[in-house]
Amino acid sequence: NAGVTQTPKFRVLKTGQSMTLLCAQDMNHEYMYWYRQDPGMGLRLIHYSVGEGTTAKGEVPDGYNVSRLKKQNFLLGLESAAPSQTSVYFCASSSRTSVFNNEQFFGPGTRLTVL
Amino acid sequence: RKEVEQDPGPFNVPEGATVAFNCTYSNSASQSFFWYRQDCRKEPKLLMSVYSSGNEDGRFTAQLNRASQYISLLIRDSKLSDSATYLCVVPQESGGYNKLIFGAGTRLAVHP
């Protein structure tokens, strides 16, 4: 089991460029999430998905779009990158949650720098 | 007030020491809580869950004080390998779905 994988691991973009981050999980999890982590701040939820074909906005969705065409994949897109989007991006997944089971499994992260 | 607040540290302790971190949360309706561990430049991983007054797992003890709305993590007999950032995590119900609110983390450095 690879768990949660992310592609790419590192990327440098120029302002205005676009890119897609790919997340894949092999645990058959229903829920998937995209977070960003900035120094001195907790992980902040960008978008999430509760199942194939569904997506929803999280805490900081502006400037990002997502798609979940297949259950195992969750894509995060930046249409026009800005320096404020320089961050470490983590994807996570979890099984159908109850109030007592919220363990999320994280990918290794993507370090994105926007110049 | 932030939804989840932690002392950022760093806590610098010698091997064998006992160290405790506190975390305060604002949502009094939260029922369960979590501590995640994050090593430098790595992803967070679940360390412990706290559902009632507390939970113990080997050298680690998590305690919950609902009246004061804080959670603590106690590490006894610290090891060099305990050096990491510890994230306090509080679930929050939103539209029938439990999302996780992460604290910014407390950094622990254990030295020989």
mmCIF file of C-alpha atoms in Angstrom, chain A residues 10 31 33 35 37 40-43 45 48 50 90 97-104 106-108 111, chain B residues 2 31-32 34 36 38 40-46 51 87 91 94 96-100 102-104:
data_model
loop_
_atom_site.group_PDB
_atom_site.id
_atom_site.type_symbol
_atom_site.label_atom_id
_atom_site.label_comp_id
_atom_site.label_asym_id
_atom_site.label_seq_id
_atom_site.Cartn_x
_atom_site.Cartn_y
_atom_site.Cartn_z
ATOM 1 C CA PHE A 10 8.530 20.469 -5.641
ATOM 2 C CA TYR A 31 -13.133 11.618 1.744
ATOM 3 C CA TYR A 33 -8.850 16.991 1.247
ATOM 4 C CA TYR A 35 -4.643 21.777 2.763
ATOM 5 C CA GLN A 37 0.520 24.941 5.462
ATOM 6 C CA GLY A 40 3.223 29.971 12.058
ATOM 7 C CA MET A 41 -0.204 28.830 10.932
ATOM 8 C CA GLY A 42 -2.094 25.593 11.211
ATOM 9 C CA LEU A 43 -3.045 23.575 8.181
ATOM 10 C CA LEU A 45 -8.443 23.478 4.351
ATOM 11 C CA TYR A 48 -12.529 18.800 0.119
ATOM 12 C CA VAL A 50 -16.931 13.573 0.254
ATOM 13 C CA PHE A 90 -0.831 18.527 1.655
ATOM 14 C CA THR A 97 -16.219 9.791 9.137
ATOM 15 C CA SER A 98 -18.123 9.635 12.354
ATOM 16 C CA VAL A 99 -17.709 11.988 15.253
ATOM 17 C CA PHE A 100 -15.299 9.484 16.850
ATOM 18 C CA ASN A 101 -13.164 8.697 13.849
ATOM 19 C CA ASN A 102 -11.507 11.553 12.091
ATOM 20 C CA GLU A 103 -8.077 10.144 11.341
ATOM 21 C CA GLN A 104 -6.822 11.635 8.136
ATOM 22 C CA PHE A 106 -1.619 12.666 4.641
ATOM 23 C CA GLY A 107 0.540 12.629 1.560
ATOM 24 C CA PRO A 108 4.185 13.781 1.704
ATOM 25 C CA ARG A 111 6.432 22.526 -1.913
ATOM 26 C CA LYS B 2 -8.421 31.553 17.339
ATOM 27 C CA GLN B 31 -16.537 16.064 21.549
ATOM 28 C CA SER B 32 -13.300 14.477 20.416
ATOM 29 C CA PHE B 34 -6.548 14.672 18.429
ATOM 30 C CA TYR B 36 -0.894 14.804 15.403
ATOM 31 C CA GLN B 38 4.743 16.340 12.283
ATOM 32 C CA CYS B 40 10.479 18.428 9.984
ATOM 33 C CA ARG B 41 9.492 18.720 6.317
ATOM 34 C CA LYS B 42 7.185 15.703 6.592
ATOM 35 C CA GLU B 43 3.461 15.139 6.677
ATOM 36 C CA PRO B 44 1.370 15.106 9.886
ATOM 37 C CA LYS B 45 0.539 11.717 11.393
ATOM 38 C CA LEU B 46 -2.005 10.858 14.062
ATOM 39 C CA TYR B 51 -12.593 11.120 23.516
ATOM 40 C CA LEU B 87 -0.373 19.634 16.326
ATOM 41 C CA PRO B 91 -13.084 18.432 14.833
ATOM 42 C CA SER B 94 -19.958 21.560 9.222
ATOM 43 C CA GLY B 96 -23.052 17.068 8.354
ATOM 44 C CA TYR B 97 -19.349 16.564 7.877
ATOM 45 C CA ASN B 98 -16.632 16.703 10.553
ATOM 46 C CA LYS B 99 -13.740 18.830 9.375
ATOM 47 C CA LEU B 100 -10.523 19.173 11.342
ATOM 48 C CA PHE B 102 -5.491 22.385 13.201
ATOM 49 C CA GLY B 103 -3.485 24.398 15.673
ATOM 50 C CA ALA B 104 -0.242 25.932 14.436
#
